[in-house]
Coordinates of C-alpha atoms in Angstrom, one line a residue:
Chain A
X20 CA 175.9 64.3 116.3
X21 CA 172.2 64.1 118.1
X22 CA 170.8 60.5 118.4
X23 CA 168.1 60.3 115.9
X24 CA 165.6 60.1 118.9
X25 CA 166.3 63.0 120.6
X26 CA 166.4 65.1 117.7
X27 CA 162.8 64.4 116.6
X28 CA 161.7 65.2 120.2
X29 CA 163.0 68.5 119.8
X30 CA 161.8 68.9 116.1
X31 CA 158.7 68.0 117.2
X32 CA 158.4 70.3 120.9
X33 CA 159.3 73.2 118.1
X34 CA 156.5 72.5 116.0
X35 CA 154.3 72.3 119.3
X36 CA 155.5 75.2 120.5
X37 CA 154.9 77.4 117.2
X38 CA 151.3 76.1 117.5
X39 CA 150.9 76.7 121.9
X40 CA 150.2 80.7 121.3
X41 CA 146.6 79.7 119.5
X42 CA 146.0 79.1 123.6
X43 CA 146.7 82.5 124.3
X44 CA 144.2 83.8 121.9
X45 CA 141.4 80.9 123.4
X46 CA 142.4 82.5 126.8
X47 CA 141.4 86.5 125.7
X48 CA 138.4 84.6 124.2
X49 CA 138.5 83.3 127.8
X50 CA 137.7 79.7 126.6
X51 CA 140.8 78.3 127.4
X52 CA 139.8 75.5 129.3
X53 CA 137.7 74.2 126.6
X54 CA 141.5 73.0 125.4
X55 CA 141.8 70.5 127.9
X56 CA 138.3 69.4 127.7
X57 CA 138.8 68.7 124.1
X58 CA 142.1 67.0 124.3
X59 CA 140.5 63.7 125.6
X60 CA 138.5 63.8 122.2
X61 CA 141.6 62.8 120.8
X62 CA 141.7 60.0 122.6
X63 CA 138.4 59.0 121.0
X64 CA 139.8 59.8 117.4
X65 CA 142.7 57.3 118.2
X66 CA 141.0 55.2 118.9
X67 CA 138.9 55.6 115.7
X68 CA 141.6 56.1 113.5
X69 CA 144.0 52.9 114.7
X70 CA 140.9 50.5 114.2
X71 CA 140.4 51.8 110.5
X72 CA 144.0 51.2 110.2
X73 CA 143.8 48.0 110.9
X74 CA 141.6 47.0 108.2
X75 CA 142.3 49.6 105.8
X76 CA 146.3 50.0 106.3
X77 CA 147.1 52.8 103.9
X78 CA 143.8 54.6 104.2
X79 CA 144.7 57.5 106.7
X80 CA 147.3 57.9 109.4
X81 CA 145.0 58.0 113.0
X82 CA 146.7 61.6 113.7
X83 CA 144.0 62.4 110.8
X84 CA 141.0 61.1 112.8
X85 CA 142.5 62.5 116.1
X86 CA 142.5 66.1 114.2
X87 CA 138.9 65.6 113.4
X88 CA 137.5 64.5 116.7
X89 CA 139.7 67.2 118.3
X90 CA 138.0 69.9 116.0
X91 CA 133.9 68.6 115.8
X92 CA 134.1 68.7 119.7
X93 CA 135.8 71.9 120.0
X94 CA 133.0 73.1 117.4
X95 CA 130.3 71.3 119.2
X96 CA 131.4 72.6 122.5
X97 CA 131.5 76.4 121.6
X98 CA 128.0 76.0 119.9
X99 CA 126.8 74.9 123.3
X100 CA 128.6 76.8 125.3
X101 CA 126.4 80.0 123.4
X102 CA 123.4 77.8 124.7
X103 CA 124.2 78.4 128.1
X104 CA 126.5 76.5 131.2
X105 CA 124.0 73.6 131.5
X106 CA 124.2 73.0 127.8
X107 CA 127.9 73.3 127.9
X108 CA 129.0 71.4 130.9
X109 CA 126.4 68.5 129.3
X110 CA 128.5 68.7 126.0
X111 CA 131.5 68.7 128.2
X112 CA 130.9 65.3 130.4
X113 CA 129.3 63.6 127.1
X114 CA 132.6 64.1 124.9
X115 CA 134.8 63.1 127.8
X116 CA 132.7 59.7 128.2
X117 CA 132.3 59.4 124.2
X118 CA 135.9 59.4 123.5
X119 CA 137.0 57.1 126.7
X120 CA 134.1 54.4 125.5
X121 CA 135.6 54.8 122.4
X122 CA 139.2 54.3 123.5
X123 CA 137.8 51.6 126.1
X124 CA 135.7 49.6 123.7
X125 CA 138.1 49.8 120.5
X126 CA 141.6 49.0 122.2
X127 CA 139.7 45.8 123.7
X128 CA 139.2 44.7 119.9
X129 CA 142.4 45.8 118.6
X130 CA 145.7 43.3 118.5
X131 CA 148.4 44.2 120.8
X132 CA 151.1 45.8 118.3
X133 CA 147.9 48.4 117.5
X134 CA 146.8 48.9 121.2
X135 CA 150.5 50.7 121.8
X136 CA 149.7 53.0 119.5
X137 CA 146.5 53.9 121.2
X138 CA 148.3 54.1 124.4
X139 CA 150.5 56.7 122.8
X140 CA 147.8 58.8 123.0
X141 CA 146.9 58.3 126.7
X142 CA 150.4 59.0 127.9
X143 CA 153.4 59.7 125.2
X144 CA 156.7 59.7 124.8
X145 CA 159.0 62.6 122.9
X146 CA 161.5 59.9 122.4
X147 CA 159.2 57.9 120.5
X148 CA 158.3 59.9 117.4
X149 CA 158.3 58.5 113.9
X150 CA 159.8 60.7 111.0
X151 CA 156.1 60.5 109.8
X152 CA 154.9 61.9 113.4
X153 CA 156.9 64.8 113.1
X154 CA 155.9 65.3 109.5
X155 CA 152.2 65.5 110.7
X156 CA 152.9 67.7 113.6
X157 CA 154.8 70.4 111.3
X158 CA 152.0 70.3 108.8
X159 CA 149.4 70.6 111.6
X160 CA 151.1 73.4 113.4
X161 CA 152.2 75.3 110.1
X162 CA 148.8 75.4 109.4
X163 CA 147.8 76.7 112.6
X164 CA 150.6 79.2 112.4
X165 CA 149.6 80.3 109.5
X166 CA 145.6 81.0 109.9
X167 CA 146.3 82.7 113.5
X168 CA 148.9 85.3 111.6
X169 CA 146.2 85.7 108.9
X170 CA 143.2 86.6 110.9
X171 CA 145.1 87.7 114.2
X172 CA 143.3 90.8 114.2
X173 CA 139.7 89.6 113.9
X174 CA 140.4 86.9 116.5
X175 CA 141.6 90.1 118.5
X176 CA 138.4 91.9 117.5
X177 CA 136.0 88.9 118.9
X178 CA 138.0 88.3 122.3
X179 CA 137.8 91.9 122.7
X180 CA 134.2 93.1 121.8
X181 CA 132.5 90.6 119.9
X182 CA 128.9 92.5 119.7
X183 CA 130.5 95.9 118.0
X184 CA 132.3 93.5 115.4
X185 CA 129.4 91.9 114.6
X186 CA 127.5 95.2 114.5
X187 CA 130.3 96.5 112.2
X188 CA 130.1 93.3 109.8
X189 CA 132.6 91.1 110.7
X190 CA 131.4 87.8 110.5
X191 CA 131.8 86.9 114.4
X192 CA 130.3 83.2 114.2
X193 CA 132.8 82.4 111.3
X194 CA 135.9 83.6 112.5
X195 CA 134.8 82.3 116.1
X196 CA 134.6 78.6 114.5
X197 CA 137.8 79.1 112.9
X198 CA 139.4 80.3 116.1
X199 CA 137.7 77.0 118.1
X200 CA 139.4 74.8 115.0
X201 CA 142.7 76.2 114.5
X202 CA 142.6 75.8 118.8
X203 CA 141.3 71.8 118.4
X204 CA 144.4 71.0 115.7
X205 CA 146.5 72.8 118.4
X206 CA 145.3 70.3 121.2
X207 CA 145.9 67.4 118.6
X208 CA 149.4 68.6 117.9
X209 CA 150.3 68.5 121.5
X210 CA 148.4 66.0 122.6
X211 CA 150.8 63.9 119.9
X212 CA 153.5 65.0 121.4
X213 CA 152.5 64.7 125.0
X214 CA 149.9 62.4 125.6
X215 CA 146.1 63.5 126.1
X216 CA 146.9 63.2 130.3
X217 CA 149.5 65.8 130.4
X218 CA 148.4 67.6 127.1
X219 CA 146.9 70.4 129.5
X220 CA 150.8 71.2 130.8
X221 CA 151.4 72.6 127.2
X222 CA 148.1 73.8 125.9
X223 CA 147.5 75.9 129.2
X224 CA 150.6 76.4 131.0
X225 CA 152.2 78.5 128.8
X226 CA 149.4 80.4 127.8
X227 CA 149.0 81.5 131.8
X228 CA 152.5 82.2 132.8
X229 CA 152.8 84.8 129.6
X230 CA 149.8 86.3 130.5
X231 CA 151.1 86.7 134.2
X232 CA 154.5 88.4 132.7
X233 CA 152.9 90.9 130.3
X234 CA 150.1 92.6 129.3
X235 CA 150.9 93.2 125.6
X236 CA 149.3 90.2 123.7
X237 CA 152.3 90.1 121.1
X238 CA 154.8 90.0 123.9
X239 CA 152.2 87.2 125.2
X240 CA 152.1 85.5 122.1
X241 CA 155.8 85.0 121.9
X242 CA 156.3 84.2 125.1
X243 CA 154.0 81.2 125.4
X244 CA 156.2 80.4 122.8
X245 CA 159.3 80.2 124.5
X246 CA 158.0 78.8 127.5
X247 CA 156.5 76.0 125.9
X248 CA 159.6 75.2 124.1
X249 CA 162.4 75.8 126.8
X250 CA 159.8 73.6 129.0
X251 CA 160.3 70.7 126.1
X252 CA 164.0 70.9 125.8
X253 CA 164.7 71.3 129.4
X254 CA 162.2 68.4 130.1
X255 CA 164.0 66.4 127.1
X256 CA 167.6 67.2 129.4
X257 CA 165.6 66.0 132.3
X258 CA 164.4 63.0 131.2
X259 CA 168.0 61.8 129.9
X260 CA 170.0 62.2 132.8
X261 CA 167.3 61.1 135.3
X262 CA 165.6 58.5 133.3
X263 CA 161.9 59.6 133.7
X264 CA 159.6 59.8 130.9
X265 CA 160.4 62.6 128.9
X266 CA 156.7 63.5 128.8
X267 CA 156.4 63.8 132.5
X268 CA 159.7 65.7 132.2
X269 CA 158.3 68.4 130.4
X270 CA 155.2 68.5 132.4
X271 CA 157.2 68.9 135.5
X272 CA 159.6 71.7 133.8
X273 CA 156.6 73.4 132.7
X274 CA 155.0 73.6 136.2
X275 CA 158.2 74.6 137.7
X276 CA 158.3 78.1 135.2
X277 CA 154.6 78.1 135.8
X278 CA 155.3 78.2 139.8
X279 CA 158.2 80.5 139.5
X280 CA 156.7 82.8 137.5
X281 CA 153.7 82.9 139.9
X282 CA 155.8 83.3 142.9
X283 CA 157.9 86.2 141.7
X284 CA 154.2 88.2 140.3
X285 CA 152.6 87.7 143.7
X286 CA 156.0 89.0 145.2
X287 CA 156.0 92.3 143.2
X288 CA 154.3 95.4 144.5
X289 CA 151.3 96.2 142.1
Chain B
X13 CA 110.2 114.1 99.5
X14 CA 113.7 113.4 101.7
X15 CA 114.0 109.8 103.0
X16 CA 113.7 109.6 106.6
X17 CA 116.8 108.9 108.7
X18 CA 115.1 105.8 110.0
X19 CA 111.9 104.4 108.8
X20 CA 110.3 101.4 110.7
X21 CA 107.2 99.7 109.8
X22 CA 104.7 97.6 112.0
X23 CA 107.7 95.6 113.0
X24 CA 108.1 92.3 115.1
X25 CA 110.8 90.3 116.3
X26 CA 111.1 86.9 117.6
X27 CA 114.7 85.2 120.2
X28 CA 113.4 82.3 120.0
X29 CA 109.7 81.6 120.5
X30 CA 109.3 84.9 122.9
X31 CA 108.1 88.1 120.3
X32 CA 110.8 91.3 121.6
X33 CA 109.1 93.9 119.7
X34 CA 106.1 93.6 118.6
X35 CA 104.3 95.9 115.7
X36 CA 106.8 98.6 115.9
X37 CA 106.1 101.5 114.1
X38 CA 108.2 104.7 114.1
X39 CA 110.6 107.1 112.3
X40 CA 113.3 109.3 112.8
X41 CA 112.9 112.6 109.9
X42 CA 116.2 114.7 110.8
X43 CA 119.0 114.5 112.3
X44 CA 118.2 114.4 115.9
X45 CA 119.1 113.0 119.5
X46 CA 116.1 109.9 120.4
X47 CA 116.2 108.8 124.1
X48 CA 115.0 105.0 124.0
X49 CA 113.3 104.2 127.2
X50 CA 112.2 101.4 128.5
X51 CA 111.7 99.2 131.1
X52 CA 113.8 95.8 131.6
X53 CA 113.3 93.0 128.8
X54 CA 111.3 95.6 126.7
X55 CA 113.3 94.9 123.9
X56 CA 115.7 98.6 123.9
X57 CA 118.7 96.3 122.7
X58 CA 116.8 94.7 120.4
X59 CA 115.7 97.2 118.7
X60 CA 119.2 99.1 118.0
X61 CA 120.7 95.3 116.9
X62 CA 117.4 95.1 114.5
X63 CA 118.3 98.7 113.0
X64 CA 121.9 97.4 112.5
X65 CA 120.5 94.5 110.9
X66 CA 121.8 92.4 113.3
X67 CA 118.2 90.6 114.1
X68 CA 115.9 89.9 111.1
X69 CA 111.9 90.8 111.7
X70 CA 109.7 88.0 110.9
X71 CA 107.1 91.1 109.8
X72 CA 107.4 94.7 108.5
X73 CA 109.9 97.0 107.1
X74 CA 113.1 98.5 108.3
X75 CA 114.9 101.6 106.3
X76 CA 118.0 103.3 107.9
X77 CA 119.6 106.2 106.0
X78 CA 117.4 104.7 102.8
X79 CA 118.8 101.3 102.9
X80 CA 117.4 97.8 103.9
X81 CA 119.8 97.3 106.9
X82 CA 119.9 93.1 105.6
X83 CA 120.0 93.2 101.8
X84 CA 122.4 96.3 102.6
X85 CA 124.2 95.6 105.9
X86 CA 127.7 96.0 104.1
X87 CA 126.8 99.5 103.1
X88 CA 124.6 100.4 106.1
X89 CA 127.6 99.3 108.5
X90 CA 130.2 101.5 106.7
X91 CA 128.0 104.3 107.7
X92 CA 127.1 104.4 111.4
X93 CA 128.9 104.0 114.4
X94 CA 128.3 102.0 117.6
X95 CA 128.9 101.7 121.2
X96 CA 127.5 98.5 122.9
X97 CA 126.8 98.0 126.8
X98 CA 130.0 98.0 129.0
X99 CA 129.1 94.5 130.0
X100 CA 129.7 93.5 126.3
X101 CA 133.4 94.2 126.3
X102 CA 136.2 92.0 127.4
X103 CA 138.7 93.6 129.9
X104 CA 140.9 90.5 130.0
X105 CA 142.2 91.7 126.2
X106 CA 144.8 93.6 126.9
X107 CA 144.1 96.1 124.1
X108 CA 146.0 100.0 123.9
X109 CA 143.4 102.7 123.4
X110 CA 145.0 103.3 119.8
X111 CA 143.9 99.6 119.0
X112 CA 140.7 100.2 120.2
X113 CA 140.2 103.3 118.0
X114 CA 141.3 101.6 114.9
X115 CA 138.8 99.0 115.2
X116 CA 136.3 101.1 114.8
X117 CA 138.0 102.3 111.2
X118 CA 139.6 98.2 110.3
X119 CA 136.3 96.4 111.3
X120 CA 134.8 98.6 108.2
X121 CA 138.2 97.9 105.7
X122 CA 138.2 94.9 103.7
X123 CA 140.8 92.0 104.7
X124 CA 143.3 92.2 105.8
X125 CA 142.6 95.2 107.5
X126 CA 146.0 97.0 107.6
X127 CA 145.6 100.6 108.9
X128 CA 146.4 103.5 106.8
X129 CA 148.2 106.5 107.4
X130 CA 144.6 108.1 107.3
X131 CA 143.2 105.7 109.2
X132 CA 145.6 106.6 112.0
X133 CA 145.1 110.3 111.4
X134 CA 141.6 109.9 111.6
X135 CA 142.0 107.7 114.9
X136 CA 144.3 109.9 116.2
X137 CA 141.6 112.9 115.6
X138 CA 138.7 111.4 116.9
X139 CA 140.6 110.7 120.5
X140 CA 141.6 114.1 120.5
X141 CA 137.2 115.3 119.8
X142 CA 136.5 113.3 123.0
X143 CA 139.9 115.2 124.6
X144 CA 141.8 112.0 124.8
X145 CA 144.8 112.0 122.9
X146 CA 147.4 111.5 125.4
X147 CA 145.7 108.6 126.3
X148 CA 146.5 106.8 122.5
X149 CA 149.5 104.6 124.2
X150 CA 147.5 104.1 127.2
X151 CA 145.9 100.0 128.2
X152 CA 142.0 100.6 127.7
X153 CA 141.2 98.4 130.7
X154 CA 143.2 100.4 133.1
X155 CA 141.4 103.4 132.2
X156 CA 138.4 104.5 134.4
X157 CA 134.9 103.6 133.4
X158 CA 134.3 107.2 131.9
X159 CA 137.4 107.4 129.9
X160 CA 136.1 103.7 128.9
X161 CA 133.1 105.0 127.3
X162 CA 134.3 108.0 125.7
X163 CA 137.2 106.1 124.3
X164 CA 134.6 104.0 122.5
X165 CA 132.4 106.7 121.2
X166 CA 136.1 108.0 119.8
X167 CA 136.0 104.4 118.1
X168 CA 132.3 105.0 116.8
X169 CA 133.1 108.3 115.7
X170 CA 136.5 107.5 113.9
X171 CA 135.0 105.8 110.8
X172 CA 132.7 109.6 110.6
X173 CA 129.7 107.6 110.8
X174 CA 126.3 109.6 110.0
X175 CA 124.4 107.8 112.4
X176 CA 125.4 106.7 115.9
X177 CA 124.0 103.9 118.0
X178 CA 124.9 103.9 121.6
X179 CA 123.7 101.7 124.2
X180 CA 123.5 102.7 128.4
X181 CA 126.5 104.5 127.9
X182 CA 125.8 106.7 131.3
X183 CA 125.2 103.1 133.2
X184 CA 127.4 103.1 136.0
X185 CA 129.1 106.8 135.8
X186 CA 130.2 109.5 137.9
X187 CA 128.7 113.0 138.1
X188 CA 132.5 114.1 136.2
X189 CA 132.3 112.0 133.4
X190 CA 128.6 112.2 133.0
X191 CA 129.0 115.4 132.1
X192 CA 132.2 115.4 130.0
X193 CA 130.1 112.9 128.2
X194 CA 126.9 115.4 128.0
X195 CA 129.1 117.3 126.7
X196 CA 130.6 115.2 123.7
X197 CA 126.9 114.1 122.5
X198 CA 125.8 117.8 122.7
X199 CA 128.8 118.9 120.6
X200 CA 127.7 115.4 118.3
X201 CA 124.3 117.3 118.0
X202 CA 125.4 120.7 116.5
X203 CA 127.4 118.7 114.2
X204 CA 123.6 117.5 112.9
X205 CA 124.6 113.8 113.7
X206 CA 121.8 111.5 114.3
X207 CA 122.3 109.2 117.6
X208 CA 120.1 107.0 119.2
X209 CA 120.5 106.2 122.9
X210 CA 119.1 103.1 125.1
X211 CA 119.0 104.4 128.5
X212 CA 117.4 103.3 131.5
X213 CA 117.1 106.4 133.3
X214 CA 115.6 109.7 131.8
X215 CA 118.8 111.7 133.7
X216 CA 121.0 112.7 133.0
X217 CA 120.3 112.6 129.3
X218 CA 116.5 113.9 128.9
X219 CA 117.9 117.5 128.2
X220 CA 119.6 117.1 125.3
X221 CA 117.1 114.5 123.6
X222 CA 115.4 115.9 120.5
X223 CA 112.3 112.8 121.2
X224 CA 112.2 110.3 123.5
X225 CA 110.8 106.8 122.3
X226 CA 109.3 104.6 125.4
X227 CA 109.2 101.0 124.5
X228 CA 107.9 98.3 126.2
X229 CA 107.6 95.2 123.5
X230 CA 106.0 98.1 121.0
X231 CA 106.0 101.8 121.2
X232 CA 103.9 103.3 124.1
X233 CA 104.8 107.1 124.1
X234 CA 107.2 108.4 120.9
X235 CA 107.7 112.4 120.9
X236 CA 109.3 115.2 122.3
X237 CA 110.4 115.7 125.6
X238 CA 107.0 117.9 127.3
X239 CA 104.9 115.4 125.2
X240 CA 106.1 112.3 126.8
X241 CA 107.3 113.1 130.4
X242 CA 104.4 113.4 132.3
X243 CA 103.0 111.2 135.2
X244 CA 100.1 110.0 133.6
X245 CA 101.5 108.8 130.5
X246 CA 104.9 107.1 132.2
X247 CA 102.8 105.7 135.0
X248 CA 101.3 103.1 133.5
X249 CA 105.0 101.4 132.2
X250 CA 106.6 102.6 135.4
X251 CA 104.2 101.5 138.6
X252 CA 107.1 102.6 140.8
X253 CA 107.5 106.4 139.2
X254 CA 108.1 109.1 141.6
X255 CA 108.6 112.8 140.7
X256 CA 110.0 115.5 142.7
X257 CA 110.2 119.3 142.3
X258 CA 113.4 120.5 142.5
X259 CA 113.9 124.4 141.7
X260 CA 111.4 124.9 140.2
X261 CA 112.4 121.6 137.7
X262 CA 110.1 118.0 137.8
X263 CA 112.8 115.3 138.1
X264 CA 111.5 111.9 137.6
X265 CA 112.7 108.7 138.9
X266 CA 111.4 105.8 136.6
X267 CA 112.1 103.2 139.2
X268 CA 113.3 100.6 137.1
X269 CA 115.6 98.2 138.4
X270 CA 118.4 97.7 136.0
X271 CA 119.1 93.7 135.0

């Protein structure tokens, strides 16, 4: 029988997982490093969410306020990034510095027991989940699962040629905000699971080696998948029989497949 | 009376707080090739995405096939096809020509959007007009920048659109597919479709235009071919216009740089 322990981890890295593929999509839209960008929004919404919990302790789990700082920058970002780089790179820096004064200036207020918590955010551990933390992530990813299967193909339509589906009637700015948000709860998912610092191993990583192994997006899709779940479980083995934070663990495992999926592409005659 | 094709009416469009076009007036009767000319920022863009309703005029009137392409876009858009600038399209999608040729059919369907049987017949037939059927399992962006372009016009053309708006779709061609492309829009014309094309140049299209429509912000020169290519009335819009004689033939180089 599992400990308890390890067996949310891996609950939880599969409900991660399911949700990672949303990053392949954000990189045909080639937007994919907004992800990263609005992980440390989370950070802010943390933040946000742990101080309300402390006064208003039934109110709203913080993962709520993390998921809705995660999606207002990711819809503030995209709105700007229309408005050209200077605009975007502005909205960039100021969420980064909004959510650490947040973090910064909150976590100074809050009593210790709450200020872990916090932390949790920063830099996570797997091992650590609650039974309510994994409840969260499955809803989240579900969720996310479920509205990128739904519109797959008009999220295919804007990567690929937004102008002609907007000529044609699709509504572009719609499903392009919907695209941005089902993206943000992705980032809050893993960056649950992983921490907002090595949130980008997850949310990127996987995304990038599929796209080096195929060119057909379902095959893509799927295999961002895998990697982002073997990458968990093998981090998880890592981290028990070495003793290193299982986070870091999976990060590491992740760059390894990364790297050795790089090597073996730049070794093949094109 | 028949309703014009295209009817626009002292029309003006702001992006932002710069006027694009400004007092446009013009119409299109029958079906017909128009050659929209014009040098850069004159608003040639503009003016097709204002005709697919996708830019409202802050003044005037716009009819296309008879209906108000805003209060009507739903209906207008299930009746003309499109093919935007190359620069438009994203080649890091991995999309097979097939997908590509579908969209053009799906983006008109209701969601979700499932194709048909018919929908891949009529795909399927489309590729083969434009003489690329065995190109249907084939990676659009590994496909050379003429089979690009007639691989969209296949998309256009899938849905049987009445009306066709392309834009610089000779921009950056060979000689080869410049004319296998001639070709496909001068078999378009005996079908009696209307198309309207944004071009920089006058070649190699200025043979097989019906009219040609020179915009610069509003309509300087709009007729036919021997009405509106002469030195005199294209000088004034293109300071750097040469024109040789070649066989007996005036070419004319516009000398406009493109963006």
């Amino acid at each position: 029988m599992l400990d308890p322990f390890i067996l949310r981890a891996i609950i939880g890295i599969a409900f991660a997982s399911l949700s990672v593929p949303v990053s392949v999509l954000m990189l045909l839209r080639g937007s994919l490093y907004i992800t990263s960008e609005v992980s440390h929004a989370a950070l802010g919404g943390a933040a946000i969410g742990v101080l309300i919990q402390t006064f208003i302790p039934d109110l709203m789990d913080p993962f709520f306020f993390v998921v809705i700082f995660c999606i207002a920058t990711s819809i503030l970002v995209s709105r700007a990034g229309k408005s050209g780089q200077q605009s975007l790179g502005m909205m960039l820096s100021v969420s980064l510095a909004v959510s650490v004064m947040l973090y910064a200036v909150i976590r100074s207020y809050l009593p210790i027991e709450k200020r872990v918590i916090v932390d949790s955010y920063l830099v996570s551990d797997l091992l650590l989940l609650s039974n309510f933390d994994i409840l969260n992530l499955a809803i989240a990813s579900t969720v996310t699962v479920i509205a990128a299967t739904i519109f797959y193909r008009e999220f295919i339509y804007i990567c690929f040629d937004m102008e002609t589906a907007e000529a044609l009637g699709l509504k572009t700015g719609l499903y392009d905000s919907l695209l941005f948000t089902i993206s943000a709860v992705t980032v809050a998912v893993v960056s649950r699971m992983m921490g907002v610092l090595l949130s980008v191993t997850l949310l990127i990583i996987p995304a990038a080696a599929s796209r080096l192994l195929t060119r057909h997006i379902d095959k893509m899709l799927v295999g961002s998948f895998l990697i982002a779940f073997l990458s968990g479980l093998g981090g998880i083995l890592l981290s028990l029989y070495s003793h290193i934070p299982t986070s870091g663990a999976v990060a590491l495992i992740s760059i390894l497949v990364f790297s050795l999926i790089y090597i073996i592409q730049l070794r093949k005659p094109h | 009376m028949n309703v014009p094709i295209i009817s626009v009416k002292d029309v003006s469009v702001k992006l932002g707080d710069r006027i694009v076009l400004d007092s446009v007036s013009f119409n299109v009767e029958k079906p017909s090739l128009i050659l929209v000319l014009g040098p850069n920022g004159a608003g040639k863009t503009t003016l097709i995405r204002l005709l697919l309703g996708m830019v409202k005029p802050f003044r005037g009137d716009v009819k296309v096939l008879g209906l108000d392409p805003f209060a009507e876009s739903t209906k207008l858009r299930s009746l003309v096809g499109y093919v935007p600038q190359k620069d438009k399209i994203s080649y890091e999608t991995p999309l097979k020509v097939s997908e590509v040729v579908l969209m053009g059919i799906l983006l008109k369907k209701k969601f979700p959007r499932f194709p048909s049987k018919k929908d891949v017949e009529s795909a399927k037939k489309a590729l083969a007009y434009l003489g690329m059927e065995d190109k249907w399992d084939s990676f659009f962006n590994e496909l050379s920048g003429g089979q690009q372009r007639r691989v969209l016009i296949a998309r256009a053309l899938a849905s049987n659109p009445s009306l066709l708006f392309l834009d610089e779709v000779f921009a950056g061609l060979d000689f080869e597919s410049q004319e296998n492309l001639l070709n496909v829009l001068s078999m378009l014309k005996e079908k009696k479709r209307t198309i309207i094309i944004v071009e920089h140049d006058l070649d190699p299209i200025r043979d097989l235009a019906d009219k040609i429509l020179v915009l610069n912000r509003n309509i300087c020169i709009y007729g036919e071919p021997n009405e509106v290519l002469s030195e005199d009335k294209l000088k004034p819009l293109y300071p750097c216009l040469r024109t040789v004689e070649k066989d007996g033939r005036q070419i004319i180089f516009l000398g406009d740089k493109h963006a």
